[in-house]
PDB file of C-alpha atoms in Angstrom:
ATOM      1  CA  MET N 244     -20.723  26.071   7.085  1.00 53.00           C
ATOM      2  CA  PRO N 245     -22.221  24.482  10.171  1.00 59.00           C
ATOM      3  CA  PHE N 246     -20.043  22.578  12.592  1.00 67.00           C
ATOM      4  CA  CYS N 247     -22.150  19.462  11.923  1.00 72.00           C
ATOM      5  CA  HIS N 248     -20.566  19.076   8.444  1.00 89.00           C
ATOM      6  CA  ARG N 249     -17.121  18.192   9.815  1.00 94.00           C
ATOM      7  CA  LYS N 250     -17.633  14.464   9.294  1.00 95.00           C
ATOM      8  CA  ASP N 251     -18.872  15.030   5.738  1.00 97.00           C
ATOM      9  CA  LEU N 252     -15.845  17.220   4.957  1.00 97.00           C
ATOM     10  CA  GLY N 253     -13.552  14.578   6.437  1.00 97.00           C
ATOM     11  CA  LEU N 254     -15.144  11.872   4.300  1.00 98.00           C
ATOM     12  CA  LEU N 255     -14.814  14.113   1.225  1.00 98.00           C
ATOM     13  CA  ALA N 256     -11.111  14.700   1.907  1.00 98.00           C
ATOM     14  CA  LEU N 257     -10.513  10.997   2.508  1.00 98.00           C
ATOM     15  CA  ARG N 258     -12.441  10.014  -0.628  1.00 98.00           C
ATOM     16  CA  LEU N 259     -10.622  12.542  -2.815  1.00 98.00           C
ATOM     17  CA  GLY N 260      -7.168  11.608  -1.511  1.00 98.00           C
ATOM     18  CA  THR N 261      -7.618   7.851  -1.552  1.00 98.00           C
ATOM     19  CA  GLY N 262      -9.565   7.891  -4.804  1.00 98.00           C
ATOM     20  CA  GLY N 263      -6.908  10.043  -6.456  1.00 98.00           C
ATOM     21  CA  VAL N 264      -4.082   7.732  -5.428  1.00 98.00           C
ATOM     22  CA  LEU N 265      -6.010   4.667  -6.590  1.00 98.00           C
ATOM     23  CA  MET N 266      -6.902   6.325  -9.917  1.00 98.00           C
ATOM     24  CA  ALA N 267      -3.227   7.137 -10.545  1.00 98.00           C
ATOM     25  CA  HIS N 268      -2.148   3.560  -9.815  1.00 97.00           C
ATOM     26  CA  GLY N 269      -4.873   2.176 -12.059  1.00 98.00           C
ATOM     27  CA  ALA N 270      -3.929   4.613 -14.842  1.00 98.00           C
ATOM     28  CA  GLN N 271      -0.367   3.284 -14.679  1.00 98.00           C
ATOM     29  CA  LYS N 272      -1.669  -0.230 -15.231  1.00 98.00           C
ATOM     30  CA  LEU N 273      -4.267   0.570 -17.881  1.00 98.00           C
ATOM     31  CA  PHE N 274      -2.723   3.408 -19.890  1.00 98.00           C
ATOM     32  CA  GLY N 275       0.969   3.555 -19.005  1.00 97.00           C
ATOM     33  CA  TRP N 276       0.513   7.003 -17.470  1.00 98.00           C
ATOM     34  CA  PHE N 277       2.775   8.256 -14.675  1.00 97.00           C
ATOM     35  CA  GLY N 278       5.577   5.876 -15.646  1.00 97.00           C
ATOM     36  CA  GLY N 279       3.411   2.749 -15.645  1.00 97.00           C
ATOM     37  CA  GLY N 280       3.668  -0.186 -17.999  1.00 97.00           C
ATOM     38  CA  GLY N 281       0.237   0.112 -19.575  1.00 97.00           C
ATOM     39  CA  LEU N 282      -1.942  -2.912 -20.055  1.00 97.00           C
ATOM     40  CA  GLU N 283       0.667  -4.957 -21.950  1.00 97.00           C
ATOM     41  CA  GLY N 284       3.486  -4.200 -19.523  1.00 98.00           C
ATOM     42  CA  THR N 285       1.217  -4.831 -16.560  1.00 98.00           C
ATOM     43  CA  ALA N 286       0.099  -8.142 -18.077  1.00 97.00           C
ATOM     44  CA  ARG N 287       3.738  -9.228 -18.439  1.00 97.00           C
ATOM     45  CA  ALA N 288       4.402  -8.250 -14.844  1.00 97.00           C
ATOM     46  CA  MET N 289       1.257 -10.022 -13.633  1.00 97.00           C
ATOM     47  CA  GLU N 290       2.335 -13.199 -15.420  1.00 96.00           C
ATOM     48  CA  HIS N 291       5.759 -12.985 -13.787  1.00 95.00           C
ATOM     49  CA  MET N 292       4.042 -12.547 -10.374  1.00 96.00           C
ATOM     50  CA  GLY N 293       1.957 -15.689 -10.891  1.00 95.00           C
ATOM     51  CA  PHE N 294      -1.399 -14.201 -11.907  1.00 96.00           C
ATOM     52  CA  ALA N 295      -3.143 -16.156 -14.651  1.00 93.00           C
ATOM     53  CA  PRO N 296      -4.540 -15.386 -17.052  1.00 95.00           C
ATOM     54  CA  ALA N 297      -2.248 -12.366 -17.056  1.00 95.00           C
ATOM     55  CA  ARG N 298      -4.054  -9.892 -19.321  1.00 97.00           C
ATOM     56  CA  PRO N 299      -7.486 -10.240 -17.656  1.00 96.00           C
ATOM     57  CA  SER N 300      -5.726 -10.032 -14.286  1.00 96.00           C
ATOM     58  CA  ALA N 301      -4.008  -6.818 -15.341  1.00 97.00           C
ATOM     59  CA  LEU N 302      -7.272  -5.395 -16.645  1.00 97.00           C
ATOM     60  CA  ALA N 303      -9.130  -6.324 -13.447  1.00 96.00           C
ATOM     61  CA  ALA N 304      -6.421  -4.803 -11.242  1.00 97.00           C
ATOM     62  CA  GLY N 305      -6.344  -1.603 -13.301  1.00 97.00           C
ATOM     63  CA  LEU N 306     -10.115  -1.258 -13.369  1.00 97.00           C
ATOM     64  CA  GLY N 307     -10.416  -2.057  -9.663  1.00 97.00           C
ATOM     65  CA  GLU N 308      -7.919   0.669  -8.866  1.00 98.00           C
ATOM     66  CA  ALA N 309      -8.798   3.328 -11.461  1.00 98.00           C
ATOM     67  CA  GLY N 310     -12.537   2.673 -11.542  1.00 98.00           C
ATOM     68  CA  GLY N 311     -12.879   2.099  -7.818  1.00 98.00           C
ATOM     69  CA  GLY N 312     -10.755   5.169  -7.138  1.00 98.00           C
ATOM     70  CA  ALA N 313     -12.758   7.383  -9.484  1.00 98.00           C
ATOM     71  CA  LEU N 314     -16.043   6.248  -7.969  1.00 98.00           C
ATOM     72  CA  LEU N 315     -14.699   6.744  -4.442  1.00 98.00           C
ATOM     73  CA  ALA N 316     -13.534  10.263  -5.285  1.00 98.00           C
ATOM     74  CA  LEU N 317     -16.960  11.093  -6.711  1.00 98.00           C
ATOM     75  CA  GLY N 318     -18.794   9.353  -3.898  1.00 98.00           C
ATOM     76  CA  LEU N 319     -20.804   7.322  -6.398  1.00 98.00           C
ATOM     77  CA  ALA N 320     -21.739   3.682  -5.794  1.00 98.00           C
ATOM     78  CA  THR N 321     -19.502   3.981  -2.770  1.00 98.00           C
ATOM     79  CA  PRO N 322     -19.974   0.418  -1.446  1.00 98.00           C
ATOM     80  CA  ALA N 323     -19.098  -1.093  -4.832  1.00 98.00           C
ATOM     81  CA  ALA N 324     -16.201   1.337  -5.296  1.00 98.00           C
ATOM     82  CA  GLY N 325     -14.716   0.529  -1.906  1.00 98.00           C
ATOM     83  CA  ALA N 326     -15.171  -3.189  -2.404  1.00 98.00           C
ATOM     84  CA  ALA N 327     -13.592  -3.133  -5.877  1.00 98.00           C
ATOM     85  CA  ALA N 328     -10.567  -1.156  -4.721  1.00 98.00           C
ATOM     86  CA  ALA N 329     -10.140  -3.313  -1.609  1.00 98.00           C
ATOM     87  CA  GLY N 330     -10.317  -6.464  -3.719  1.00 97.00           C
ATOM     88  CA  ALA N 331      -7.670  -5.141  -6.098  1.00 97.00           C
ATOM     89  CA  MET N 332      -5.432  -4.289  -3.162  1.00 98.00           C
ATOM     90  CA  ALA N 333      -5.798  -7.829  -1.789  1.00 97.00           C
ATOM     91  CA  GLY N 334      -3.959  -9.055  -4.884  1.00 96.00           C
ATOM     92  CA  ALA N 335      -1.209  -6.492  -4.345  1.00 97.00           C
ATOM     93  CA  VAL N 336      -0.896  -7.497  -0.697  1.00 97.00           C
ATOM     94  CA  SER N 337      -0.379 -11.123  -1.745  1.00 96.00           C
ATOM     95  CA  VAL N 338       2.547 -10.084  -3.948  1.00 96.00           C
ATOM     96  CA  HIS N 339       4.224  -8.001  -1.239  1.00 97.00           C
ATOM     97  CA  ALA N 340       3.478 -10.250   1.771  1.00 96.00           C
ATOM     98  CA  PRO N 341       6.662 -12.356   1.524  1.00 96.00           C
ATOM     99  CA  ALA N 342       8.717  -9.184   2.085  1.00 97.00           C
ATOM    100  CA  GLY N 343       7.023  -8.487   5.418  1.00 97.00           C
ATOM    101  CA  PHE N 344       4.935  -5.542   6.530  1.00 97.00           C
ATOM    102  CA  PHE N 345       6.924  -2.358   5.962  1.00 97.00           C
ATOM    103  CA  ALA N 346       6.998  -0.719   2.533  1.00 96.00           C
ATOM    104  CA  GLN N 347      10.655   0.276   2.852  1.00 95.00           C
ATOM    105  CA  GLY N 348      11.544  -3.406   2.570  1.00 96.00           C
ATOM    106  CA  GLY N 349       9.061  -4.093  -0.233  1.00 96.00           C
ATOM    107  CA  GLY N 350       6.336  -5.178   2.198  1.00 97.00           C
ATOM    108  CA  PHE N 351       2.569  -4.928   2.012  1.00 97.00           C
ATOM    109  CA  GLU N 352       2.056  -1.867   4.230  1.00 98.00           C
ATOM    110  CA  TYR N 353       1.042   0.517   1.426  1.00 97.00           C
ATOM    111  CA  PRO N 354      -1.399  -1.658  -0.556  1.00 98.00           C
ATOM    112  CA  ALA N 355      -2.927  -2.895   2.700  1.00 98.00           C
ATOM    113  CA  PHE N 356      -3.464   0.678   3.857  1.00 98.00           C
ATOM    114  CA  LEU N 357      -5.107   1.654   0.557  1.00 98.00           C
ATOM    115  CA  GLY N 358      -7.310  -1.441   0.714  1.00 98.00           C
ATOM    116  CA  PHE N 359      -8.387  -0.812   4.303  1.00 98.00           C
ATOM    117  CA  VAL N 360      -9.205   2.835   3.631  1.00 98.00           C
ATOM    118  CA  ALA N 361     -11.177   1.938   0.489  1.00 98.00           C
ATOM    119  CA  ALA N 362     -13.087  -0.745   2.393  1.00 98.00           C
ATOM    120  CA  ALA N 363     -13.760   1.618   5.289  1.00 98.00           C
ATOM    121  CA  LEU N 364     -15.126   4.261   2.924  1.00 98.00           C
ATOM    122  CA  GLY N 365     -17.309   1.666   1.233  1.00 98.00           C
ATOM    123  CA  LEU N 366     -18.678   0.602   4.605  1.00 97.00           C
ATOM    124  CA  ALA N 367     -19.038   4.081   6.141  1.00 97.00           C
ATOM    125  CA  GLY N 368     -20.623   5.694   3.106  1.00 96.00           C
ATOM    126  CA  PRO N 369     -19.616   8.801   1.190  1.00 97.00           C
ATOM    127  CA  GLY N 370     -21.078  11.575   3.334  1.00 97.00           C
ATOM    128  CA  GLU N 371     -23.219  14.470   2.257  1.00 96.00           C
ATOM    129  CA  PHE N 372     -20.787  15.922  -0.295  1.00 97.00           C
ATOM    130  CA  SER N 373     -21.118  13.102  -2.812  1.00 98.00           C
ATOM    131  CA  LEU N 374     -22.968  11.955  -5.891  1.00 98.00           C
ATOM    132  CA  ASP N 375     -24.522   9.167  -3.838  1.00 97.00           C
ATOM    133  CA  HIS N 376     -26.123  11.811  -1.622  1.00 97.00           C
ATOM    134  CA  PHE N 377     -27.210  13.784  -4.701  1.00 97.00           C
ATOM    135  CA  THR N 378     -28.866  10.674  -6.191  1.00 97.00           C
ATOM    136  CA  ARG N 379     -30.552   9.859  -2.877  1.00 96.00           C
ATOM    137  CA  HIS N 380     -28.271   6.887  -2.299  1.00 95.00           C
ATOM    138  CA  ARG N 381     -29.716   4.747  -5.066  1.00 95.00           C
ATOM    139  CA  LEU N 382     -26.358   2.953  -5.419  1.00 95.00           C
ATOM    140  CA  ASP N 383     -25.493   3.173  -1.733  1.00 95.00           C
ATOM    141  CA  ARG N 384     -27.963   0.790  -0.135  1.00 95.00           C
ATOM    142  CA  PRO N 385     -27.419  -2.111   2.265  1.00 96.00           C
ATOM    143  CA  ALA N 386     -28.095  -4.683  -0.463  1.00 97.00           C
ATOM    144  CA  VAL N 387     -25.457  -3.083  -2.721  1.00 97.00           C
ATOM    145  CA  LEU N 388     -22.997  -3.067   0.164  1.00 97.00           C
ATOM    146  CA  LEU N 389     -23.590  -6.731   0.977  1.00 98.00           C
ATOM    147  CA  LEU N 390     -23.425  -7.849  -2.645  1.00 98.00           C
ATOM    148  CA  ALA N 391     -20.343  -5.758  -3.493  1.00 98.00           C
ATOM    149  CA  PHE N 392     -18.271  -6.896  -0.532  1.00 98.00           C
ATOM    150  CA  THR N 393     -19.352 -10.525  -0.913  1.00 98.00           C
ATOM    151  CA  VAL N 394     -18.410 -10.615  -4.600  1.00 98.00           C
ATOM    152  CA  SER N 395     -15.159  -8.738  -4.012  1.00 97.00           C
ATOM    153  CA  ALA N 396     -14.098 -11.002  -1.137  1.00 97.00           C
ATOM    154  CA  ALA N 397     -14.945 -14.139  -3.113  1.00 97.00           C
ATOM    155  CA  ALA N 398     -13.099 -12.923  -6.222  1.00 96.00           C
ATOM    156  CA  ALA N 399     -10.055 -11.832  -4.233  1.00 97.00           C
ATOM    157  CA  THR N 400      -9.963 -15.173  -2.446  1.00 97.00           C
ATOM    158  CA  VAL N 401     -10.031 -17.088  -5.726  1.00 96.00           C
ATOM    159  CA  VAL N 402      -7.410 -14.877  -7.394  1.00 96.00           C
ATOM    160  CA  VAL N 403      -5.018 -14.882  -4.435  1.00 96.00           C
ATOM    161  CA  THR N 404      -5.427 -18.634  -3.845  1.00 96.00           C
ATOM    162  CA  ARG N 405      -4.698 -19.380  -7.526  1.00 95.00           C
ATOM    163  CA  ARG N 406      -1.713 -17.037  -7.508  1.00 96.00           C
ATOM    164  CA  ASN N 407      -0.290 -18.535  -4.324  1.00 95.00           C
ATOM    165  CA  ALA N 408      -0.631 -22.044  -5.805  1.00 95.00           C
ATOM    166  CA  ALA N 409       1.141 -20.935  -8.994  1.00 94.00           C
ATOM    167  CA  VAL N 410       3.966 -19.323  -7.019  1.00 94.00           C
ATOM    168  CA  ALA N 411       4.350 -22.451  -4.853  1.00 94.00           C
ATOM    169  CA  ALA N 412       4.403 -24.701  -7.940  1.00 93.00           C
ATOM    170  CA  ALA N 413       7.055 -22.522  -9.577  1.00 91.00           C
ATOM    171  CA  ALA N 414       9.149 -22.642  -6.400  1.00 91.00           C
ATOM    172  CA  ASP N 415       8.871 -26.449  -6.321  1.00 91.00           C
ATOM    173  CA  GLU N 416      10.210 -26.621  -9.866  1.00 87.00           C
ATOM    174  CA  GLY N 417      13.302 -24.751  -8.745  1.00 75.00           C
ATOM    175  CA  PRO N 418      15.340 -21.963 -10.288  1.00 68.00           C
ATOM    176  CA  GLY N 419      15.693 -21.979 -14.016  1.00 60.00           C
ATOM    177  CA  ALA N 420      12.616 -24.113 -14.559  1.00 54.00           C
ATOM    178  CA  GLY N 421      11.064 -23.523 -17.938  1.00 49.00           C
ATOM    179  CA  ALA N 422      14.196 -21.878 -19.327  1.00 46.00           C
TER     180      ALA N 422
END
């Protein structure tokens, strides 16, 4: 294999690793695999975290992670895959942000890292060893990149803003409100 394929091999390794982790997290949310709560358990958790409506939020998070991860691993529709996964991770970051940065204290380090890597892959492209390359980059064009990241950023902004408002309102009501 020529030395010039190093970057493509690196992108493949990064896509497979990141995509695999994201797929596993999404499978926990959607199907209850790997000790996850499945869609119903995830919806209950999302409601408790301030995401509304809870079931569509759980479905969107699971699909963003599992679907975005699968597409990243395959190197198919890479801009959309990276944008979807990064958008899903923005929601997770909003949940963990009050605990600070580091994961050991419950912080947002891990979901932020997954989101940044997914976004970087979406921006950089999949490399030669990908389905996007095989399909002559039909789903990996500048217009797809612009649209995917614009929609993902807008959706994440709306979801996180609504969640933050719900959490603030619940905090204003005080402990035991609604019980």
